[in-house]
PDB file of C-alpha atoms and ligand atoms in Angstrom:
ATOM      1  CA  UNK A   1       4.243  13.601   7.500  1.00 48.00           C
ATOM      2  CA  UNK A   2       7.545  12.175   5.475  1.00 87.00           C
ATOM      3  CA  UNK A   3       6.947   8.458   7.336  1.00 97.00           C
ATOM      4  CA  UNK A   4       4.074   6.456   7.938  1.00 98.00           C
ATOM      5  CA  UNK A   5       4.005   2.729   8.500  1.00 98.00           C
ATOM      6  CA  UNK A   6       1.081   0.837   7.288  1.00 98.00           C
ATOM      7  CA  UNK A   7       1.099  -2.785   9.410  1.00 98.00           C
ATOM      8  CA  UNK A   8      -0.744  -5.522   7.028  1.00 98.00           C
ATOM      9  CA  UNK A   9      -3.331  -7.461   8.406  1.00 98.00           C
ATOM     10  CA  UNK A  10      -2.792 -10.553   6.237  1.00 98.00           C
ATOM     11  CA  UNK A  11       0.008 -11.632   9.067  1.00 97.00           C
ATOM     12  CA  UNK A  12      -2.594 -10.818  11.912  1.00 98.00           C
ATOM     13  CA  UNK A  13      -5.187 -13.562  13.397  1.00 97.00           C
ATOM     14  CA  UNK A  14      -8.469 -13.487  11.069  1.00 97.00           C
ATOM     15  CA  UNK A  15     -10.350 -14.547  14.044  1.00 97.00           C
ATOM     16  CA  UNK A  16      -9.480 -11.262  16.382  1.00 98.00           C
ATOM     17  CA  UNK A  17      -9.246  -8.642  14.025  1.00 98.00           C
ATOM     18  CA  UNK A  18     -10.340  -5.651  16.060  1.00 98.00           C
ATOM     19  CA  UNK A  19      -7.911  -6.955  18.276  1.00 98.00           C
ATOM     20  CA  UNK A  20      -5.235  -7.099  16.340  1.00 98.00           C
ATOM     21  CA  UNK A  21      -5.746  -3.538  14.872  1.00 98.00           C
ATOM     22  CA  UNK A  22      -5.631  -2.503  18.836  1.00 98.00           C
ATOM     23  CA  UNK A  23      -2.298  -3.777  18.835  1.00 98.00           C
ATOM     24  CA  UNK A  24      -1.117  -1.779  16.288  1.00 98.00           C
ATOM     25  CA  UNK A  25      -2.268   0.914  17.661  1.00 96.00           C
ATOM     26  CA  UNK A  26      -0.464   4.619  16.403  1.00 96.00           C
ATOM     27  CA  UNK A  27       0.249   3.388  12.690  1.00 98.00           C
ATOM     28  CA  UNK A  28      -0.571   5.202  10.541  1.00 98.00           C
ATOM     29  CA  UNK A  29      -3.388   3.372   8.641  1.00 98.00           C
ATOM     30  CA  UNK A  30      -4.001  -0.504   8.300  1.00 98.00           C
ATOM     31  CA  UNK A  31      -3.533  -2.338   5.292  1.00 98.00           C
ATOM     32  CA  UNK A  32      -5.978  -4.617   4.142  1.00 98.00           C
ATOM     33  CA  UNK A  33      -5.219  -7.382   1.451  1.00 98.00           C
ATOM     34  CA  UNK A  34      -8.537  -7.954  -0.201  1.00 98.00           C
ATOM     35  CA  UNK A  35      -7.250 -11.053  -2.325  1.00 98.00           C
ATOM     36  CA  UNK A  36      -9.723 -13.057  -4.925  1.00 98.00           C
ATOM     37  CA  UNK A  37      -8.335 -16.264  -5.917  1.00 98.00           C
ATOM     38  CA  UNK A  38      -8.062 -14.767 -10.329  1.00 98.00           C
ATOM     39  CA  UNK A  39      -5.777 -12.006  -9.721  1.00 98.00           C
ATOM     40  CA  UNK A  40      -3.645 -13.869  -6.972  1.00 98.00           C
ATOM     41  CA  UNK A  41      -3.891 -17.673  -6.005  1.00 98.00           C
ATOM     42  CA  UNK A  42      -4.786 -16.662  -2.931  1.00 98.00           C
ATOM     43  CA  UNK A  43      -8.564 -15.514  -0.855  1.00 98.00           C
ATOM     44  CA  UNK A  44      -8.793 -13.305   1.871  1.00 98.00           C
ATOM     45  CA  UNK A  45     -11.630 -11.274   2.552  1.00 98.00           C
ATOM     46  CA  UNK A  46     -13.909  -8.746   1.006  1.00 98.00           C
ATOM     47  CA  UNK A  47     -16.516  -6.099   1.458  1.00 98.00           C
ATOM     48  CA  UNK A  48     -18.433  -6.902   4.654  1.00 98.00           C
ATOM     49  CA  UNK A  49     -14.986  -7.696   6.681  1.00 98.00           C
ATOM     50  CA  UNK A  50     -14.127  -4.096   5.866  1.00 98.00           C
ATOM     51  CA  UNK A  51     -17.402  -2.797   6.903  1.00 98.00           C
ATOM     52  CA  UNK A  52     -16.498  -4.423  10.205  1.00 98.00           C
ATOM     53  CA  UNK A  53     -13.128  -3.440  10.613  1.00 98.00           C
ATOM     54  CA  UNK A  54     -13.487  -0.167   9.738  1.00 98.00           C
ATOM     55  CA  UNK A  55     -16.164   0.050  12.461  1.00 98.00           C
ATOM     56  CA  UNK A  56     -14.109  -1.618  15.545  1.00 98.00           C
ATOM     57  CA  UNK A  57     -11.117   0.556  14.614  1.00 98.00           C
ATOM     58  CA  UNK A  58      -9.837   4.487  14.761  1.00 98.00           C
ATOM     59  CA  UNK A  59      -6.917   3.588  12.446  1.00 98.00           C
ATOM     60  CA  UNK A  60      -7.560   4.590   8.951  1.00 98.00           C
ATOM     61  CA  UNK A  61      -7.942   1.555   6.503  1.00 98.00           C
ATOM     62  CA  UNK A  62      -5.893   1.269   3.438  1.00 98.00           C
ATOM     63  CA  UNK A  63      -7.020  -1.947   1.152  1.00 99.00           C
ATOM     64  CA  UNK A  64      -4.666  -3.269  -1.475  1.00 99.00           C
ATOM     65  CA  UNK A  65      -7.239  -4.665  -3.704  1.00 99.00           C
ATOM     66  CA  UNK A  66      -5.609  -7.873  -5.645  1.00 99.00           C
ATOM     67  CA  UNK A  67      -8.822  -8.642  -7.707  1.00 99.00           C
ATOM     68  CA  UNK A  68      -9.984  -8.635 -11.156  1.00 98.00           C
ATOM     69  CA  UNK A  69     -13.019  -6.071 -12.252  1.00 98.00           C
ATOM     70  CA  UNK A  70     -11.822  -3.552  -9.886  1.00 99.00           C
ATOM     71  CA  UNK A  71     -13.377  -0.871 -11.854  1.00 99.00           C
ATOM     72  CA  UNK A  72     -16.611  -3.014 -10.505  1.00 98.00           C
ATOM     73  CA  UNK A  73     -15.870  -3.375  -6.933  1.00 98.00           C
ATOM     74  CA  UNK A  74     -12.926  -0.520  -5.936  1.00 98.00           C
ATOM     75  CA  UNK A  75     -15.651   2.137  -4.995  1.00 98.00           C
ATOM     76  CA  UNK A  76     -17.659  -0.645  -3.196  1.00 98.00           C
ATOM     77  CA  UNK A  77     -14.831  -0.859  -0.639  1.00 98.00           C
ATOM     78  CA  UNK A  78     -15.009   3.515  -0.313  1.00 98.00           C
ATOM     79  CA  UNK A  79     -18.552   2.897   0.656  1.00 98.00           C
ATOM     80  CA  UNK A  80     -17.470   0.169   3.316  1.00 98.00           C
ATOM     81  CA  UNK A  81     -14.786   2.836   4.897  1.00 98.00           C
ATOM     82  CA  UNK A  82     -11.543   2.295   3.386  1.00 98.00           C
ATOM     83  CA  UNK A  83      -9.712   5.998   3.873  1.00 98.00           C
ATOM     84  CA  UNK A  84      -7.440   5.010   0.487  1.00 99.00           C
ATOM     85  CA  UNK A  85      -8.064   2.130  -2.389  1.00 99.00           C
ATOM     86  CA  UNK A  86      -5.456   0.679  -4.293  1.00 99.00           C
ATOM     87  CA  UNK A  87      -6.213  -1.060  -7.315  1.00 99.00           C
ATOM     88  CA  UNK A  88      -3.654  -2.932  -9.580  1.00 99.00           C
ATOM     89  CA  UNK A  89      -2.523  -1.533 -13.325  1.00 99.00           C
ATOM     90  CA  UNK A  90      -2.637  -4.649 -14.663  1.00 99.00           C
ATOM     91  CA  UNK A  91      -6.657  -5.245 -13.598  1.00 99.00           C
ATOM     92  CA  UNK A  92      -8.231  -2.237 -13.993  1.00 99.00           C
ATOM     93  CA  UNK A  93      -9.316  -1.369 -17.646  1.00 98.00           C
ATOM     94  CA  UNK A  94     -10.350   2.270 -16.809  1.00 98.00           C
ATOM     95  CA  UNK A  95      -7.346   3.841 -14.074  1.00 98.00           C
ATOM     96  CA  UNK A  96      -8.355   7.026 -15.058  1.00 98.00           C
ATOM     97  CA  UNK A  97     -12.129   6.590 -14.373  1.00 98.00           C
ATOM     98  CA  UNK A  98     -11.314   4.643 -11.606  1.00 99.00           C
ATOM     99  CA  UNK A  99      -9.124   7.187  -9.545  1.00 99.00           C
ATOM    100  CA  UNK A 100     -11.800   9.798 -10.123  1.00 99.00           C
ATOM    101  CA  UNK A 101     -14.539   7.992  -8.958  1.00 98.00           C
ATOM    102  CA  UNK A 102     -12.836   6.710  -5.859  1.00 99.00           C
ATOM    103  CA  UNK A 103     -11.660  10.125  -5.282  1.00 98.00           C
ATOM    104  CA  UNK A 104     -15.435  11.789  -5.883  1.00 98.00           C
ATOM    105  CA  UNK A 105     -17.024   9.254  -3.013  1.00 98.00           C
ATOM    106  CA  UNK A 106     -14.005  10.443  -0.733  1.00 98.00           C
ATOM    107  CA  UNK A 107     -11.091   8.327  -0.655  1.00 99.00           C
ATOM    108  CA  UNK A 108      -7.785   8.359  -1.762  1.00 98.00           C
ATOM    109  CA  UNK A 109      -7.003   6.880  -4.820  1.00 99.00           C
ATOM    110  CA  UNK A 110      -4.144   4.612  -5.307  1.00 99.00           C
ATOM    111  CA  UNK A 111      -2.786   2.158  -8.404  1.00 99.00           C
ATOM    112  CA  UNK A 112      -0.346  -1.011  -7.804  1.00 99.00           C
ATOM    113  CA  UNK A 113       2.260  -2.483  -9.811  1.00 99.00           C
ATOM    114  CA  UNK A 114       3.359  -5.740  -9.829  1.00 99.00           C
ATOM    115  CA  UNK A 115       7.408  -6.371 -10.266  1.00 99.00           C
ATOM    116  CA  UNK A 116       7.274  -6.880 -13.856  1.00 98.00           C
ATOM    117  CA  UNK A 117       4.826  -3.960 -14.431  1.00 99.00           C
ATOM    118  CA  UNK A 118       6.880  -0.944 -15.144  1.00 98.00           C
ATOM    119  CA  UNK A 119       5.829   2.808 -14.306  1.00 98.00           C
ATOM    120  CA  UNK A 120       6.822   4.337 -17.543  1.00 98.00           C
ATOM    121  CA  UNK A 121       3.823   4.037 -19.302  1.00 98.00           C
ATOM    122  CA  UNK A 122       1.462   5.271 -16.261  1.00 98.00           C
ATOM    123  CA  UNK A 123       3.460   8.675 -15.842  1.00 98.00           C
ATOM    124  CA  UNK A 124       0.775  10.741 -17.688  1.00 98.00           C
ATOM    125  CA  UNK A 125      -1.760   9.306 -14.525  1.00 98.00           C
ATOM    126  CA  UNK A 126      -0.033  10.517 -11.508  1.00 98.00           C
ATOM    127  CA  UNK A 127      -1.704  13.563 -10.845  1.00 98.00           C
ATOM    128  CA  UNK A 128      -4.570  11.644 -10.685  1.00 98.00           C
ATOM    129  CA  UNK A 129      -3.230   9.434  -7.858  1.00 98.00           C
ATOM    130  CA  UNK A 130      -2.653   9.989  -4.554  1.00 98.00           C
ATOM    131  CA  UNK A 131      -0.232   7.369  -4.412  1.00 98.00           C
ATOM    132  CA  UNK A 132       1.586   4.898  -6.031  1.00 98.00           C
ATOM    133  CA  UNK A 133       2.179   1.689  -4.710  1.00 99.00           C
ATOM    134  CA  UNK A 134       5.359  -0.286  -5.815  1.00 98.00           C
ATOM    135  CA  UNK A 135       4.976  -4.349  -4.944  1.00 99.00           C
ATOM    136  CA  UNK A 136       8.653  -5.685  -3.450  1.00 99.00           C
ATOM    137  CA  UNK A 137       7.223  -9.228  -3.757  1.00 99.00           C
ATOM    138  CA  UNK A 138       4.871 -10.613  -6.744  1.00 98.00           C
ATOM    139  CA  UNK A 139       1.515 -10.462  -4.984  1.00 98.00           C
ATOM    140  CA  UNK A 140      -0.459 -13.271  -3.449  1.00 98.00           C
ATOM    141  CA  UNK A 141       1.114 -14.162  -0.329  1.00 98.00           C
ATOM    142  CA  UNK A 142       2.790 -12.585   3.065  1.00 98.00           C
ATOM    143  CA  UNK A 143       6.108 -13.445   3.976  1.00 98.00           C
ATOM    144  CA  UNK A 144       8.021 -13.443   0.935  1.00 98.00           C
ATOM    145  CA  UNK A 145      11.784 -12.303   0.550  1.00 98.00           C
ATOM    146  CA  UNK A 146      11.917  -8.856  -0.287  1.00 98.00           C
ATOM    147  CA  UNK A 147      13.363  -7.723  -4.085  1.00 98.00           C
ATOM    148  CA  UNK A 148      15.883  -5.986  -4.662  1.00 98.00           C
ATOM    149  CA  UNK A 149      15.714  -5.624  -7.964  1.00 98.00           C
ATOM    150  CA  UNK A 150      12.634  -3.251  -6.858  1.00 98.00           C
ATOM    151  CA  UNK A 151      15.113  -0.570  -5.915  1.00 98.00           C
ATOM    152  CA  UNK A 152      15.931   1.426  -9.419  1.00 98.00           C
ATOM    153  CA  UNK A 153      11.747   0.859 -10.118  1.00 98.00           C
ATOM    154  CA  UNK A 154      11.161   2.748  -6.656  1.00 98.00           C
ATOM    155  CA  UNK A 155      14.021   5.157  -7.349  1.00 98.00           C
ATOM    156  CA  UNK A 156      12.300   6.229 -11.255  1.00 98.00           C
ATOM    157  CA  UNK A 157       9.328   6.767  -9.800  1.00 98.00           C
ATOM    158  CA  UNK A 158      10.306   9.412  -7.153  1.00 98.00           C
ATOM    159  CA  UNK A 159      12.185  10.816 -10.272  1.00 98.00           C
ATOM    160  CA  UNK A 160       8.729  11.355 -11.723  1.00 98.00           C
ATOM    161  CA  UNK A 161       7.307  12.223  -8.460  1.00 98.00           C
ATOM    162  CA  UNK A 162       9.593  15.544  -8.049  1.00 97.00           C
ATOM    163  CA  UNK A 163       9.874  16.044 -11.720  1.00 97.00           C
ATOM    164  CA  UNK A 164       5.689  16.905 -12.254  1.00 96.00           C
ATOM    165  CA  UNK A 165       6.028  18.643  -8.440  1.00 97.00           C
ATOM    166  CA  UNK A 166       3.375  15.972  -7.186  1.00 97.00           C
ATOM    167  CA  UNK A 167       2.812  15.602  -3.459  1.00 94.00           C
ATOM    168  CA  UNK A 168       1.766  11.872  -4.068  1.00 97.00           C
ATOM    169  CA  UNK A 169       2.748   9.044  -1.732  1.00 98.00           C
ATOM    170  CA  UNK A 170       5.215   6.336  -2.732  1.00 98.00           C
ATOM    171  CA  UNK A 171       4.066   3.092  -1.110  1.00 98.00           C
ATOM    172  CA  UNK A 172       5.946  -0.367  -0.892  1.00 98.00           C
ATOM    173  CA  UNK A 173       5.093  -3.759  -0.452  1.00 98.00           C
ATOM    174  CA  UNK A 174       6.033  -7.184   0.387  1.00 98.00           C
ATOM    175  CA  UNK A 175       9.240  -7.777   2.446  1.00 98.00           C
ATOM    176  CA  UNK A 176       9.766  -4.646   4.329  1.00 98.00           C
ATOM    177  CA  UNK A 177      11.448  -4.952   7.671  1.00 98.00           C
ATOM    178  CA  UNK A 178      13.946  -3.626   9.675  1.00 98.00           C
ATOM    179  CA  UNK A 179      16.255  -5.405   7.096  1.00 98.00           C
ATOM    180  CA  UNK A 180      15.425  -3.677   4.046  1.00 98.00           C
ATOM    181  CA  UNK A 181      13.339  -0.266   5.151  1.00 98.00           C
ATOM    182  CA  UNK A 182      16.236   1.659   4.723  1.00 97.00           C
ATOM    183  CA  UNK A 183      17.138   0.138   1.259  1.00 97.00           C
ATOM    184  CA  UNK A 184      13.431   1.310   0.536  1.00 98.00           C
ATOM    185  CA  UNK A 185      13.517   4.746   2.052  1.00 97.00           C
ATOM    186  CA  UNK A 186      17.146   5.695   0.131  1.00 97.00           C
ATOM    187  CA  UNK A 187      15.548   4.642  -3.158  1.00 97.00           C
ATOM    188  CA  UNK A 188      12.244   7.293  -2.244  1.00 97.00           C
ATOM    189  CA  UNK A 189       9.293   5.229  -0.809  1.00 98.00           C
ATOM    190  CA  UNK A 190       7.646   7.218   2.280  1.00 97.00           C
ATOM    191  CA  UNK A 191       4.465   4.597   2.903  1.00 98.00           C
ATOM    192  CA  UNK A 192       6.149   1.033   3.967  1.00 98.00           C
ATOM    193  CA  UNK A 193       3.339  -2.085   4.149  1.00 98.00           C
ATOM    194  CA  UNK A 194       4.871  -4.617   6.691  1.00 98.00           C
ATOM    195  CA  UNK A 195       2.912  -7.574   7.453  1.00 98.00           C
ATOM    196  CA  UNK A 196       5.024 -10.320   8.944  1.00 98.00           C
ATOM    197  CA  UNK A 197       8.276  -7.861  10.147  1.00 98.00           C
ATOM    198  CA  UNK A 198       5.121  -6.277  12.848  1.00 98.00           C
ATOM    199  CA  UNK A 199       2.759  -9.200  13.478  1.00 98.00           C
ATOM    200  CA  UNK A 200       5.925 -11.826  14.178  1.00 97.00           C
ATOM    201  CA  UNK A 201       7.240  -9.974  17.159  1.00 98.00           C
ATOM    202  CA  UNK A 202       5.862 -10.182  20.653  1.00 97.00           C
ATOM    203  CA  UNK A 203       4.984  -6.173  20.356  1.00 98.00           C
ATOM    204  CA  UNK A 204       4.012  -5.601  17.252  1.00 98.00           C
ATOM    205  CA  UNK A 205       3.009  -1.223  17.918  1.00 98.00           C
ATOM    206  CA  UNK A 206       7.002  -0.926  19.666  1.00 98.00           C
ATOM    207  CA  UNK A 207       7.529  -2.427  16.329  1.00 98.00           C
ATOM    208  CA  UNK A 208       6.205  -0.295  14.064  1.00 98.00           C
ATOM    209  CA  UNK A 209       7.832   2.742  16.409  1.00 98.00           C
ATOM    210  CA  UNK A 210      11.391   1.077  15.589  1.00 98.00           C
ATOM    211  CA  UNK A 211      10.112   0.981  11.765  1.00 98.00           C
ATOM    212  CA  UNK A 212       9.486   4.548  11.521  1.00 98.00           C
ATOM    213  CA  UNK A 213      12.705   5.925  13.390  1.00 97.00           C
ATOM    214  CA  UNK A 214      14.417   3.885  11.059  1.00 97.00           C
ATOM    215  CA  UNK A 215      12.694   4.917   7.950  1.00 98.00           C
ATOM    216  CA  UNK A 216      12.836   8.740   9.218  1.00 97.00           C
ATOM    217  CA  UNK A 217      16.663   8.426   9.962  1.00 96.00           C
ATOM    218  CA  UNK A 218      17.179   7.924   6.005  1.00 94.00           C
ATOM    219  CA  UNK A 219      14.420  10.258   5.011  1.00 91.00           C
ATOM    220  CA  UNK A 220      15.470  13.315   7.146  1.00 89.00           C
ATOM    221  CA  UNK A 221      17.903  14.651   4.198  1.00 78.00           C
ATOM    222  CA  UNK A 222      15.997  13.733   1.511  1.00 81.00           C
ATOM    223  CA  UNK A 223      15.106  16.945  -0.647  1.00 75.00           C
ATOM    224  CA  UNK A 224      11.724  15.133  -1.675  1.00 78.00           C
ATOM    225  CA  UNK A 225      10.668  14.704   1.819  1.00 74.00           C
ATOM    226  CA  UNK A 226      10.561  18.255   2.442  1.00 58.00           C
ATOM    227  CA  UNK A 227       7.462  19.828   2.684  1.00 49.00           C
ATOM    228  CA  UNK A 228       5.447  16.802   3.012  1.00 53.00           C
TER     229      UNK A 228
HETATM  230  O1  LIG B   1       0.153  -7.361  -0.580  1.00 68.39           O
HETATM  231  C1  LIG B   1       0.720  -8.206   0.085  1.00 68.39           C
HETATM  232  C2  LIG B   1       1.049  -9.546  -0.498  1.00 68.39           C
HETATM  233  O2  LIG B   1       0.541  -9.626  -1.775  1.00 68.39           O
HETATM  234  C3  LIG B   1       1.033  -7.924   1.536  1.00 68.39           C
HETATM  235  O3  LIG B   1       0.617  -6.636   1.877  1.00 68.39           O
HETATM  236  C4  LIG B   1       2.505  -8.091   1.884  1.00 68.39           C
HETATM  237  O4  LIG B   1       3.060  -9.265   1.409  1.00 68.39           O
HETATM  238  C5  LIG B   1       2.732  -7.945   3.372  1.00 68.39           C
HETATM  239  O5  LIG B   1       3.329  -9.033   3.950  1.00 68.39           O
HETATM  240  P1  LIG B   1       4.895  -9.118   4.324  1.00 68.39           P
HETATM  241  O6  LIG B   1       5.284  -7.794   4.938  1.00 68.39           O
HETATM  242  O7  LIG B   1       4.969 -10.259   5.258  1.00 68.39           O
HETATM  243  O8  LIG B   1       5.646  -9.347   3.023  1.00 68.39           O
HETATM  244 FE1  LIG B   2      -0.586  -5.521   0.292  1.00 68.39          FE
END
């Protein structure tokens, strides 16, 4: 699969969430923005909302923790039913530890980095990721202008991707839309978060169809998306 578009929940109606994943129905997983008022100033939802979800939907869940201690609380959301856990660089104090127990209770494991947060110093912990998510906006709210200035950050880390013949997914976050998908997909992302480019149209699953064809247009010729 070279494409898959992950619709965010944090543009969706808190009230009618099962309903809302319905209407997103053939994405490719949901993404959940578990936020905690220290790591972002903002507060979304946590354990028990995931429980829920993950029980009143068929679409795999895919929660973007932005919380302190996740070494505390990441595995807590594999137990819930999240299919793949992301927690940030900058909060976890064992990655390493982390990835491998989220990947031992059966989810994918997944690390975030915030703009300013480069992926040098992480290369060494790839193989023990099954994806890397690059943020396109500083984290904390929905609707923010996508950054450019993202682009060579995204392009590096495919770079590393190919170089140590990983099969890991490069996820991005915060902006995406039909405006800048296929600034994202040139530079090597394959996993594209869009919260309020779905949930602000009137049909938000025709939109994450147009997202995809898009996103596979640009992808198509890319040597790295062979094979995947
Ligand atoms: O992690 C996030 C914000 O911290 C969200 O996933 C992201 O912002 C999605 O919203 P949008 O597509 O509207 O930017
Ligand atoms: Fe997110």
């Amino acid at each position: 699969m070279a494409v898959q578009i992950n619709p965010s929940i944090l543009s969706a109606d808190f009230a009618r969430l099962a309903d809302e994943a319905e209407a997103v129905k053939g994405a490719d997983w949901l993404h959940v923005d578990v936020m905690d008022n220290h790591f972002v100033p903002n507060l979304t939802l946590g354990v028990p909302i995931v429980e829920s979800l993950s029980r009143a939907t068929d679409t795999p869940l895919d929660c973007h923790l932005m919380i302190e201690d996740p070494d505390r609380w990441a595995p807590q959301y594999v137990e819930a039913g999240a299919g793949s856990v992301t927690f940030h660089a900058e909060a976890a104090a064992a990655p390493v530890r982390l990835a491998r127990e989220i990947r031992a209770k059966g989810a994918r494991a997944s690390m975030a980095l915030k703009p300013a947060t480069p992926i040098e110093p992480y290369e060494d912990l790839l193989p023990e990721l099954d994806m890397l998510l690059i943020m396109t906006v500083e984290p904390g709210f929905g609707g923010q202008a996508f950054l450019d200035i993202m682009l060579p950050k995204i392009r590096r880390t495919r770079e590393l991707i190919s170089r140590h013949g990983l099969q890991m997914w490069l996820q991005v976050d915060g902006g995406v839309s039909a405006e800048t998908i296929e600034r994202c997909a040139e530079a090597g992302a394959d996993v594209f978060v869009a919260g309020s480019a779905v949930y602000g149209t009137e049909d938000p699953a025709a939109t994450v169809r147009a997202l995809r064809a898009q996103a596979e247009r640009v992808t198509a010729g890319a040597a790295w998306a062979c094979g995947h």
